[in-house]
Amino acid sequence: MRIDVLIVGAGFGGLYALHKLRSIGLRALVLEAAPSVGGTWWANRYPGARVDIQSLEYSYSFDEPLQQQWHWSERYASQPELLRYANHVADRFDLRRDICLNTRVEQAHFDEATALWRVRTDDGRTWRARFIVTAVGPLSTPNTPAFPGLDSFAGPVLHSARWPHEGVDFGGRDVAVIGTGSSAVQMIPLIAERARTLTVFQRTAAYAVPARNGPLDPEREARIKADYAGFRARNRRMRAGFGCELAPHALPTMQVSAEERQAQFEQRWQIGGFSLLGAFADTLTDARANQACAEFVRGKIRGIVRDPALAERLCPTHPIGCKRLCVDTGYYDTYNRSHVTLVDVGGTPIERITPRGLVAGGREHGFDTLVLATGFDAFTGPLTRIDLRGRGGLPIADKWRDGPLNYLGLAVAGFPNLFNLVGPGSTSAFTSVITAIEQHVDWIADCIGWLDASGRRTIEASADAEARWVQWVNHVAEQTVYPHCNSWYLGANIPGKPRVFMPLASGFPAYADRCAAVARDGYAGFVTR
Ligand code: NAP
């Protein structure tokens, strides 16, 4: 079948891309491997899974009736509510007729003779399309570490990102969780409620701030909805694309007194969520400022966890915000429970999994249920697992062998008419991703419209623009604390992956302005034919 745009993935990115591209008269089709729309919120359904950005901000802005009429029940929506929202959007905008579920893209090759993409899916069907939009999500390829003996484990092995749909009853079980990132921090308190014993294997202690979740305040909802468009516009001028109600302190962290600093941190701690990182504007760029914020959180951990030695083991030592901050409900307090044990595997890595537990530091730890909260092969994982080839048959995996070369985070030299949503080289990981999606999709729609109006068939990043962009992404990262820990932003969580800083840390407004300027300049840095 011949179509204008094939969209890979029916998460929030794919749904909006379909709606938007249709609205400008293009024949677009979504191919989705899962049996449902919803992407991340279809796959990640472990206990406690919920968004870490407030739902009034983590939601679509493109349609005023939608944002007025949809009501979120909580400040931070849970996974089931987010999945209902994705389904509502699919129905409301009549998207389903152009979505093929249970259809995994296995191959996509650019045919230079016809300037078309030839795509093959796992059911043997083939498709031809002028353009491809990859809406595969930066965090959709689960990372399962190659622990020796994993297959020998006698009980269930669960991964946070591939949770059984019928749920898991941990009642009376001896459970192990490997990992202490965002997924683990959300699930650990709830697993501890049910399990007989819970053992958490920690490689790196995490910073977690309280979500202060609860029912959505009707007054706040009414206030925001009274001028939702203005609220969204103000958010789009914020570094992270959200949080416009709370400006950072006017002065740098170390220029205020210790008392004032503490009061500012405390106020943000009480508000909850990411607001702590925005208390001062220099938290992520100044080492001393960062250290002050980090020490504030360590003080909180020491205040919550009653056993001082255990509290110290839970205190992170890397810069705060360097790995994505975790947003929790009762995480540190869970370690006060007598049936919960913390095992450090940072210095003494997990050696092997046995039928009844695992061995680390020469000692076997027993349990009957194993939960891997070990994260994702971020950004590049979803695309390098597709047989995706550009000009000259070059596989994307080869092109990205030393890191994900790209221009504006949207395009890759040698891969004409292919656009990546919220991929490496864009600010997606540091923003409310739906805001990032809308900016990307609108830019892509304008770009295709411009190309078609010009009578040209292909557009691709020039190698030169791509090289300069990647240099810029690295340069921006070097001004921040981000390179100073082993995060998924750097690929450092995946053994053998090149250590390259992948997202752009410039802030959303600077990035969006740059994308707009490139378009205004006739798609500067792109080659058209
Ligand atoms: P993650 O942040 O990458 O955490 C994975 C955890 O597994 C880390 O603690 C990591 O330790 C550990 N780990 C990995 N391999 C290991 C090994 N071989 N041995 C021992 N420990 C190992 O993954 P995630 O928690 O799934 O979160 C990923 C991202 O998804 C988040 O940063 C966030 O952007 C998003 N997310 C958001 C929410 C939310 O609150 N809305 C919830 C879940 C996920 P190291 O730290 O030492 O690498």
Coordinates of C-alpha atoms and ligand atoms in Angstrom, one line a residue:
M1 CA 0.0 0.0 0.0
R2 CA 1.3 3.5 -0.9
I3 CA 1.0 6.2 1.7
D4 CA 2.5 9.6 2.4
V5 CA 3.7 9.0 6.0
L6 CA 4.2 5.9 8.0
I7 CA 4.3 6.6 11.7
V8 CA 6.0 4.0 13.9
G9 CA 4.3 3.7 17.3
A10 CA 0.9 4.6 18.7
G11 CA 2.0 6.3 22.0
F12 CA 1.3 9.9 22.6
G13 CA 3.8 10.9 19.8
G14 CA 2.2 8.6 17.2
L15 CA -1.3 9.6 18.0
Y16 CA -0.7 13.3 17.7
A17 CA 1.4 12.8 14.5
L18 CA -1.4 10.9 12.9
H19 CA -4.0 13.6 13.8
K20 CA -1.8 16.5 12.7
L21 CA -0.5 15.0 9.4
R22 CA -4.0 13.9 8.5
S23 CA -5.2 17.5 9.2
I24 CA -2.9 18.9 6.5
G25 CA -4.2 16.4 3.9
L26 CA -1.6 13.7 4.1
R27 CA -2.4 10.0 4.0
A28 CA -0.8 8.7 7.2
L29 CA -0.8 5.4 8.9
V30 CA 0.4 4.2 12.3
L31 CA 2.1 0.8 12.7
E32 CA 2.2 -0.3 16.4
A33 CA 3.7 -3.5 17.7
A34 CA 1.5 -3.6 20.8
P35 CA -2.2 -4.7 20.8
S36 CA -3.2 -1.2 22.1
V37 CA -2.5 2.5 21.7
G38 CA -0.8 4.2 24.6
G39 CA 2.9 3.3 24.2
T40 CA 4.7 3.7 27.5
W41 CA 1.4 3.8 29.4
W42 CA 0.4 0.5 27.8
A43 CA 3.7 -1.2 28.7
N44 CA 4.7 0.1 32.1
R45 CA 2.0 -1.1 34.5
Y46 CA 4.0 -2.1 37.6
P47 CA 2.5 -1.2 41.0
G48 CA 2.5 2.5 41.5
A49 CA 3.3 3.5 37.9
R50 CA 2.3 7.1 37.4
V51 CA 3.6 10.2 35.7
D52 CA 6.1 12.4 37.4
I53 CA 5.0 15.7 35.9
Q54 CA 1.6 17.1 36.9
S55 CA -1.1 15.9 34.6
L56 CA -2.5 19.4 33.9
E57 CA 0.9 19.9 32.3
Y58 CA 1.6 16.4 31.0
S59 CA -1.3 16.3 28.5
Y60 CA -2.0 17.5 25.0
S61 CA -2.5 21.2 24.4
F62 CA -3.4 21.1 20.7
D63 CA -7.1 21.0 21.1
E64 CA -8.9 23.4 23.4
P65 CA -12.1 21.4 23.9
L66 CA -10.0 18.3 24.7
Q67 CA -8.0 20.1 27.4
Q68 CA -11.1 21.7 28.8
Q69 CA -13.2 18.6 28.9
W70 CA -10.7 16.0 30.1
H71 CA -10.6 15.8 33.9
W72 CA -7.6 14.3 35.7
S73 CA -8.6 12.7 39.0
E74 CA -5.2 13.1 40.6
R75 CA -2.4 15.6 40.6
Y76 CA -0.1 13.0 39.0
A77 CA -2.2 10.5 36.9
S78 CA -1.7 6.8 37.4
Q79 CA -0.9 4.5 34.5
P80 CA -4.5 3.3 34.1
E81 CA -5.8 6.9 33.8
L82 CA -3.1 7.8 31.3
L83 CA -4.0 4.8 29.2
R84 CA -7.7 5.8 29.3
Y85 CA -6.6 9.2 28.1
A86 CA -4.7 7.8 25.2
N87 CA -7.7 5.7 24.2
H88 CA -10.0 8.7 24.6
V89 CA -7.8 10.7 22.2
A90 CA -7.7 7.8 19.7
D91 CA -11.6 7.7 19.7
R92 CA -12.2 11.4 19.9
F93 CA -10.2 12.2 16.8
D94 CA -11.2 9.0 15.0
L95 CA -7.6 7.8 14.8
R96 CA -8.2 4.0 15.0
R97 CA -9.1 3.6 11.4
D98 CA -5.5 4.5 10.5
I99 CA -3.7 2.5 13.2
C100 CA -2.5 -1.1 12.6
L101 CA -2.1 -2.8 16.0
N102 CA 0.0 -5.9 16.6
T103 CA 2.1 -4.8 13.7
R104 CA 5.8 -4.6 14.4
V105 CA 8.1 -2.8 11.9
E106 CA 11.0 -5.1 11.2
Q107 CA 12.6 -3.5 8.3
A108 CA 12.6 0.0 6.7
H109 CA 14.9 0.6 3.7
F110 CA 15.2 3.8 1.7
D111 CA 14.9 3.1 -2.0
E112 CA 17.0 5.7 -3.8
A113 CA 15.5 5.0 -7.2
T114 CA 12.0 5.8 -6.2
A115 CA 12.8 8.0 -3.2
L116 CA 10.4 5.9 -1.2
W117 CA 10.7 4.0 2.1
R118 CA 10.0 0.3 1.8
V119 CA 8.8 -1.1 5.1
R120 CA 8.2 -4.7 6.1
T121 CA 6.2 -5.7 9.2
D122 CA 6.4 -8.9 11.2
D123 CA 3.2 -10.2 9.6
G124 CA 4.9 -10.2 6.2
R125 CA 3.1 -7.1 4.8
T126 CA 5.1 -4.5 2.9
W127 CA 4.4 -0.8 2.6
R128 CA 5.8 2.1 0.7
A129 CA 5.8 5.6 2.1
R130 CA 7.3 8.9 1.2
F131 CA 8.1 9.7 4.8
I132 CA 8.7 7.9 8.0
V133 CA 8.1 9.4 11.5
T134 CA 9.5 7.3 14.2
A135 CA 7.4 7.7 17.4
V136 CA 9.0 4.8 19.2
G137 CA 9.7 6.6 22.5
P138 CA 13.1 7.2 24.0
L139 CA 12.4 4.7 26.8
S140 CA 10.7 1.7 25.2
T141 CA 13.4 -1.0 24.9
P142 CA 13.7 -2.7 28.3
N143 CA 17.2 -3.4 29.6
T144 CA 17.6 -6.9 30.9
P145 CA 21.1 -7.3 32.2
A146 CA 22.8 -10.5 31.1
F147 CA 23.1 -11.9 34.6
P148 CA 24.5 -15.4 34.4
G149 CA 21.9 -18.0 35.5
L150 CA 18.9 -15.7 34.9
D151 CA 17.1 -18.5 33.1
S152 CA 17.7 -20.9 36.0
F153 CA 15.6 -18.9 38.5
A154 CA 12.8 -21.1 39.7
G155 CA 10.2 -18.3 40.4
P156 CA 8.7 -15.6 38.2
V157 CA 11.1 -13.0 36.7
L158 CA 9.3 -9.7 36.0
H159 CA 10.5 -6.6 34.3
S160 CA 9.0 -3.2 35.2
A161 CA 8.5 -2.4 31.5
R162 CA 6.8 -5.7 30.6
W163 CA 4.5 -6.2 33.5
P164 CA 1.8 -9.0 33.3
H165 CA -1.5 -7.4 32.4
E166 CA -3.4 -9.6 35.0
G167 CA -1.2 -8.0 37.7
V168 CA 0.9 -9.8 40.3
D169 CA -0.1 -10.6 43.9
F170 CA 3.0 -10.4 46.0
G171 CA 1.1 -11.5 49.1
G172 CA 3.3 -13.9 51.2
R173 CA 6.1 -13.8 48.7
D174 CA 9.9 -13.2 49.2
V175 CA 10.5 -10.6 46.6
A176 CA 13.8 -9.1 45.2
V177 CA 13.9 -5.9 43.3
I178 CA 17.1 -5.1 41.3
G179 CA 17.4 -1.3 40.6
T180 CA 16.6 1.9 42.4
G181 CA 15.6 4.2 39.5
S182 CA 12.2 5.9 39.0
S183 CA 10.4 2.6 38.3
A184 CA 11.8 0.9 41.4
V185 CA 11.2 3.9 43.6
Q186 CA 7.5 3.9 42.6
M187 CA 7.0 0.2 43.0
I188 CA 9.0 -0.6 46.2
P189 CA 6.7 0.9 48.8
L190 CA 3.7 -0.9 47.2
I191 CA 5.4 -4.3 46.9
A192 CA 6.5 -3.9 50.5
E193 CA 2.9 -3.5 51.5
R194 CA 2.2 -7.1 50.3
A195 CA 5.4 -9.1 50.3
R196 CA 6.5 -11.3 53.2
T197 CA 10.1 -10.0 52.7
L198 CA 11.5 -7.5 50.2
T199 CA 15.2 -7.3 49.3
V200 CA 16.3 -4.3 47.2
F201 CA 19.6 -4.6 45.3
Q202 CA 21.0 -1.1 45.0
R203 CA 23.9 -0.3 42.6
T204 CA 23.6 3.5 42.9
A205 CA 21.5 5.2 45.6
A206 CA 18.8 7.5 44.1
Y207 CA 17.6 11.0 44.9
A208 CA 13.8 10.8 45.4
V209 CA 11.6 13.8 46.2
P210 CA 8.0 13.4 47.5
A211 CA 5.3 13.7 44.8
R212 CA 2.7 14.9 47.3
N213 CA 0.2 13.2 45.1
G214 CA -3.5 13.5 45.8
P215 CA -6.9 14.4 44.3
L216 CA -6.6 17.3 41.8
D217 CA -7.4 20.5 43.5
P218 CA -10.6 21.8 41.8
E219 CA -9.7 25.4 42.4
R220 CA -6.4 25.0 40.7
E221 CA -7.9 23.1 37.8
A222 CA -10.5 25.9 37.3
R223 CA -7.8 28.6 37.5
I224 CA -5.7 26.9 34.9
K225 CA -8.6 26.0 32.6
A226 CA -9.8 29.6 32.7
D227 CA -6.7 30.4 30.6
Y228 CA -5.3 27.1 29.5
A229 CA -3.8 28.5 26.3
G230 CA -1.9 31.1 28.3
F231 CA -0.7 28.6 30.8
R232 CA 0.6 26.4 28.0
A233 CA 2.3 29.3 26.3
R234 CA 4.0 30.3 29.6
N235 CA 5.1 26.7 30.1
R236 CA 6.7 26.6 26.7
R237 CA 8.9 29.5 27.8
M238 CA 10.2 27.4 30.8
R239 CA 13.4 25.5 30.5
A240 CA 11.6 22.2 31.1
G241 CA 8.4 23.1 29.3
F242 CA 6.5 23.0 32.5
G243 CA 6.4 24.6 36.0
C244 CA 5.5 28.2 35.0
E245 CA 3.7 28.8 38.3
L246 CA 7.0 28.7 40.2
A247 CA 9.9 30.9 39.2
P248 CA 13.3 30.1 40.6
H249 CA 14.9 32.4 43.2
A250 CA 16.1 35.6 41.7
L251 CA 19.7 35.0 43.0
P252 CA 22.2 32.2 42.4
T253 CA 22.2 29.5 45.2
M254 CA 25.4 30.5 46.9
Q255 CA 24.5 34.2 46.9
V256 CA 21.8 33.8 49.5
S257 CA 22.3 33.1 53.2
A258 CA 22.3 29.5 54.4
E259 CA 18.9 30.1 56.1
E260 CA 17.3 31.5 53.0
R261 CA 18.7 28.6 50.9
Q262 CA 17.3 26.1 53.3
A263 CA 13.9 27.8 53.4
Q264 CA 13.7 27.9 49.6
F265 CA 14.6 24.1 49.4
E266 CA 12.1 23.4 52.2
Q267 CA 9.3 25.2 50.4
R268 CA 10.0 23.2 47.2
W269 CA 10.2 19.9 49.2
Q270 CA 6.8 20.7 50.6
I271 CA 5.3 21.5 47.2
G272 CA 6.8 18.2 45.9
G273 CA 8.0 16.8 42.6
F274 CA 10.6 18.4 40.3
S275 CA 10.0 21.9 41.8
L276 CA 13.0 21.2 44.0
L277 CA 15.4 21.3 41.0
G278 CA 13.9 24.7 40.0
A279 CA 14.4 26.3 43.4
F280 CA 17.4 28.1 42.0
A281 CA 18.4 28.5 38.4
D282 CA 21.9 27.2 38.8
T283 CA 21.3 23.8 40.4
L284 CA 22.3 21.9 37.3
T285 CA 25.1 24.2 36.1
D286 CA 27.1 25.1 39.3
A287 CA 28.8 22.4 41.3
R288 CA 28.5 24.2 44.6
A289 CA 24.9 25.0 44.1
N290 CA 24.2 21.4 43.1
Q291 CA 26.0 20.2 46.2
A292 CA 23.8 22.4 48.4
C293 CA 20.6 21.0 47.0
A294 CA 22.0 17.4 47.2
E295 CA 23.0 17.9 50.8
F296 CA 19.5 19.2 51.5
V297 CA 18.0 15.9 50.2
R298 CA 20.6 13.8 52.1
G299 CA 19.5 15.6 55.2
K300 CA 15.9 14.6 54.5
I301 CA 16.9 11.0 54.0
R302 CA 18.8 11.0 57.3
G303 CA 15.6 12.4 58.9
I304 CA 13.3 9.8 57.4
V305 CA 15.4 6.6 57.8
R306 CA 15.7 5.7 61.5
D307 CA 18.9 3.5 61.2
P308 CA 21.7 6.0 60.6
A309 CA 24.0 3.4 58.9
L310 CA 21.2 2.4 56.5
A311 CA 20.3 6.1 55.9
E312 CA 24.0 6.7 54.8
R313 CA 23.8 3.8 52.4
L314 CA 20.6 5.4 50.9
C315 CA 22.3 8.8 50.5
P316 CA 23.4 9.4 46.9
T317 CA 26.8 10.9 46.3
H318 CA 26.6 11.9 42.6
P319 CA 25.2 15.4 41.7
I320 CA 21.5 15.8 42.1
G321 CA 19.6 15.8 38.8
C322 CA 22.5 14.2 37.0
K323 CA 20.4 11.1 36.8
R324 CA 16.7 11.8 36.4
L325 CA 15.2 12.8 39.8
C326 CA 12.8 10.2 41.1
V327 CA 9.4 11.3 42.4
D328 CA 8.2 9.1 45.2
T329 CA 5.5 8.3 47.7
G330 CA 7.0 6.8 50.8
Y331 CA 10.2 5.4 49.3
Y332 CA 12.8 6.1 52.0
D333 CA 10.3 5.4 54.8
T334 CA 9.8 1.9 53.4
Y335 CA 13.3 1.0 54.6
N336 CA 12.2 1.5 58.2
R337 CA 10.1 -1.6 57.8
S338 CA 11.6 -4.7 59.4
H339 CA 10.9 -7.0 56.5
V340 CA 12.7 -4.7 54.0
T341 CA 16.4 -5.2 53.4
L342 CA 18.8 -3.1 51.3
V343 CA 21.8 -4.9 49.7
D344 CA 24.5 -2.8 48.0
V345 CA 25.8 -4.2 44.8
G346 CA 27.7 -1.1 43.6
G347 CA 31.1 -2.3 44.8
T348 CA 30.2 -6.0 44.7
P349 CA 28.2 -6.6 41.5
I350 CA 25.6 -9.3 41.1
E351 CA 27.6 -12.4 40.1
R352 CA 24.8 -14.7 39.1
I353 CA 21.2 -15.6 39.6
T354 CA 20.6 -19.0 41.2
P355 CA 17.3 -21.1 41.2
R356 CA 16.4 -19.6 44.5
G357 CA 18.1 -16.2 44.7
L358 CA 21.3 -14.4 43.6
V359 CA 24.9 -14.2 44.6
A360 CA 26.6 -10.9 45.2
G361 CA 29.7 -10.2 47.2
G362 CA 30.2 -14.0 47.5
R363 CA 26.9 -14.4 49.4
E364 CA 23.6 -15.9 48.3
H365 CA 20.5 -13.9 49.0
G366 CA 17.3 -15.9 48.8
F367 CA 13.9 -15.0 47.3
D368 CA 11.1 -16.5 45.3
T369 CA 10.1 -13.6 43.0
L370 CA 12.5 -11.5 41.0
V371 CA 11.7 -8.0 39.8
L372 CA 14.0 -6.3 37.3
A373 CA 13.6 -2.5 37.5
T374 CA 16.7 -2.2 35.4
G375 CA 15.6 0.5 33.0
F376 CA 16.0 0.9 29.2
D377 CA 18.4 1.0 26.4
A378 CA 17.4 4.6 26.0
F379 CA 17.1 6.7 22.8
T380 CA 19.0 4.5 20.3
G381 CA 17.7 1.0 21.5
P382 CA 14.3 1.2 19.8
L383 CA 15.7 2.3 16.4
T384 CA 18.8 0.1 16.2
R385 CA 16.7 -2.9 16.8
I386 CA 14.9 -2.2 13.5
D387 CA 16.6 -3.1 10.2
L388 CA 16.6 0.6 9.3
R389 CA 18.7 1.6 6.3
G390 CA 19.3 4.9 4.6
R391 CA 21.2 5.8 1.4
G392 CA 23.6 3.2 0.2
G393 CA 21.9 0.6 2.4
L394 CA 23.7 2.0 5.5
P395 CA 22.1 0.5 8.7
I396 CA 21.3 3.0 11.4
A397 CA 23.1 0.8 13.9
D398 CA 26.3 1.4 11.9
K399 CA 25.7 5.1 11.5
W400 CA 25.2 5.3 15.3
R401 CA 28.0 2.9 16.2
D402 CA 29.9 5.7 18.1
G403 CA 26.8 7.6 19.2
P404 CA 23.5 8.9 17.7
L405 CA 24.5 11.4 15.0
N406 CA 21.5 13.7 14.2
Y407 CA 20.5 17.2 13.3
L408 CA 18.1 19.1 15.6
G409 CA 17.2 15.7 17.1
L410 CA 14.8 15.3 14.2
A411 CA 16.8 14.1 11.2
V412 CA 19.8 11.9 10.4
A413 CA 22.2 12.6 7.4
G414 CA 21.8 9.8 4.8
F415 CA 18.3 9.0 6.0
P416 CA 16.1 11.2 3.8
N417 CA 12.5 11.9 4.7
L418 CA 12.9 10.2 8.1
F419 CA 11.9 12.2 11.2
N420 CA 12.5 11.1 14.8
L421 CA 10.2 12.3 17.5
V422 CA 11.7 13.1 20.9
G423 CA 14.9 11.3 20.0
P424 CA 18.6 11.9 20.8
G425 CA 19.7 15.5 20.1
S426 CA 16.4 17.0 21.3
T427 CA 15.4 18.3 24.7
S428 CA 12.7 15.6 25.1
A429 CA 14.2 13.9 28.2
F430 CA 14.3 17.2 30.1
T431 CA 10.9 18.4 29.2
S432 CA 7.3 17.4 29.7
V433 CA 7.4 14.9 26.8
I434 CA 4.0 15.8 25.4
T435 CA 5.1 19.4 25.0
A436 CA 8.2 18.1 23.2
I437 CA 6.0 15.9 21.0
E438 CA 3.7 18.7 19.9
Q439 CA 6.6 20.9 19.0
H440 CA 8.2 18.2 17.0
V441 CA 5.1 17.1 15.1
D442 CA 4.1 20.6 14.3
W443 CA 7.6 21.2 12.9
I444 CA 7.5 18.0 10.8
A445 CA 4.1 18.9 9.4
D446 CA 5.3 22.3 8.4
C447 CA 8.5 20.8 6.9
I448 CA 6.6 18.3 4.8
G449 CA 4.1 21.0 3.7
W450 CA 7.0 23.2 2.7
L451 CA 8.8 20.4 0.8
D452 CA 5.6 19.5 -1.1
A453 CA 4.9 23.1 -2.0
S454 CA 8.4 23.4 -3.4
G455 CA 8.0 20.4 -5.7
R456 CA 11.0 18.6 -4.2
R457 CA 10.9 15.0 -3.2
T458 CA 13.4 14.6 -0.4
I459 CA 14.8 16.4 2.6
E460 CA 17.7 15.3 4.7
A461 CA 20.2 16.7 7.2
S462 CA 23.6 17.6 5.7
A463 CA 26.5 15.8 7.2
D464 CA 28.0 19.2 8.1
A465 CA 24.9 20.4 10.0
E466 CA 24.7 17.1 11.8
A467 CA 28.4 17.2 12.9
R468 CA 27.9 20.8 14.2
W469 CA 24.7 19.8 16.0
V470 CA 26.3 16.9 17.9
Q471 CA 29.2 19.1 18.8
W472 CA 26.7 21.6 20.2
V473 CA 24.8 19.0 22.2
N474 CA 28.1 17.9 23.8
H475 CA 29.2 21.5 24.4
V476 CA 25.9 22.3 26.2
A477 CA 26.2 19.2 28.3
E478 CA 29.7 20.1 29.4
Q479 CA 28.3 23.3 31.0
T480 CA 26.2 21.2 33.3
V481 CA 26.5 18.4 35.9
Y482 CA 25.0 15.8 33.5
P483 CA 28.2 14.2 32.3
H484 CA 29.3 13.5 36.0
C485 CA 27.4 10.3 36.7
N486 CA 26.4 7.1 35.0
S487 CA 23.0 7.8 33.6
W488 CA 20.9 6.5 30.7
Y489 CA 21.3 10.0 29.2
L490 CA 24.9 8.9 28.6
G491 CA 24.2 5.3 27.7
A492 CA 26.2 4.4 30.7
N493 CA 23.6 1.9 32.0
I494 CA 24.2 -0.4 29.0
P495 CA 27.4 -2.4 29.0
G496 CA 29.4 -1.7 25.8
K497 CA 27.2 1.3 24.7
P498 CA 29.3 4.3 23.6
R499 CA 29.4 6.9 26.4
V500 CA 27.9 9.9 24.6
F501 CA 25.6 12.4 26.0
M502 CA 22.4 12.0 24.0
P503 CA 19.8 14.6 24.9
L504 CA 20.1 18.3 24.5
A505 CA 20.4 20.2 27.8
S506 CA 19.8 23.7 26.4
G507 CA 16.3 24.1 27.7
F508 CA 13.1 23.7 25.7
P509 CA 12.7 27.4 24.6
A510 CA 16.2 27.8 23.2
Y511 CA 15.7 24.5 21.3
A512 CA 12.3 25.3 20.0
D513 CA 13.5 28.7 18.9
R514 CA 16.4 27.1 17.0
C515 CA 14.1 24.7 15.2
A516 CA 11.8 27.5 14.2
A517 CA 14.7 29.6 13.0
V518 CA 16.0 26.7 10.8
A519 CA 12.5 26.5 9.2
R520 CA 12.3 30.2 8.7
D521 CA 15.7 30.1 7.0
G522 CA 14.3 27.7 4.4
Y523 CA 15.4 24.6 6.4
A524 CA 19.0 25.6 6.8
G525 CA 21.3 22.7 7.3
F526 CA 19.1 20.4 5.2
V527 CA 19.6 19.2 1.7
T528 CA 16.6 18.9 -0.6
R529 CA 16.3 17.2 -4.0
Ligands
NAP1 P1 16.7 3.6 35.5 O1 16.4 4.9 36.0 O2 17.7 3.4 34.4 O3 17.0 2.7 36.7 C1 17.5 1.4 36.5 C2 18.0 0.9 37.8 O4 18.6 -0.4 37.6 C3 19.2 1.7 38.3 O5 19.1 1.8 39.7 C4 20.4 0.9 37.9 O6 21.6 1.2 38.6 C5 19.9 -0.5 38.1 N1 20.6 -1.4 37.3 C6 20.7 -1.5 36.0 N2 21.5 -2.6 35.6 C7 21.9 -3.1 36.8 C8 22.8 -4.2 37.1 N3 23.4 -4.9 36.1 N4 23.0 -4.5 38.3 C9 22.4 -3.8 39.3 N5 21.6 -2.8 39.1 C10 21.4 -2.4 37.8 O7 15.3 2.9 34.9 P2 13.8 3.2 35.3 O8 13.7 3.2 36.8 O9 13.0 2.3 34.6 O10 13.6 4.7 34.8 C11 14.1 5.1 33.5 C12 13.4 6.4 33.2 O11 12.1 6.2 32.8 C13 13.4 7.4 34.3 O12 14.6 8.0 34.5 C14 12.2 8.3 33.9 O13 12.7 9.2 32.9 C15 11.3 7.3 33.2 N6 10.3 6.8 34.3 C16 9.5 7.7 34.8 C17 8.7 7.3 35.8 C18 7.8 8.3 36.5 O14 8.0 8.6 37.6 N7 6.9 8.8 35.8 C19 8.7 6.0 36.3 C20 9.5 5.1 35.7 C21 10.4 5.5 34.7 P3 22.5 2.4 38.3 O15 21.8 3.6 38.7 O16 23.8 2.1 39.0 O17 22.7 2.4 36.8

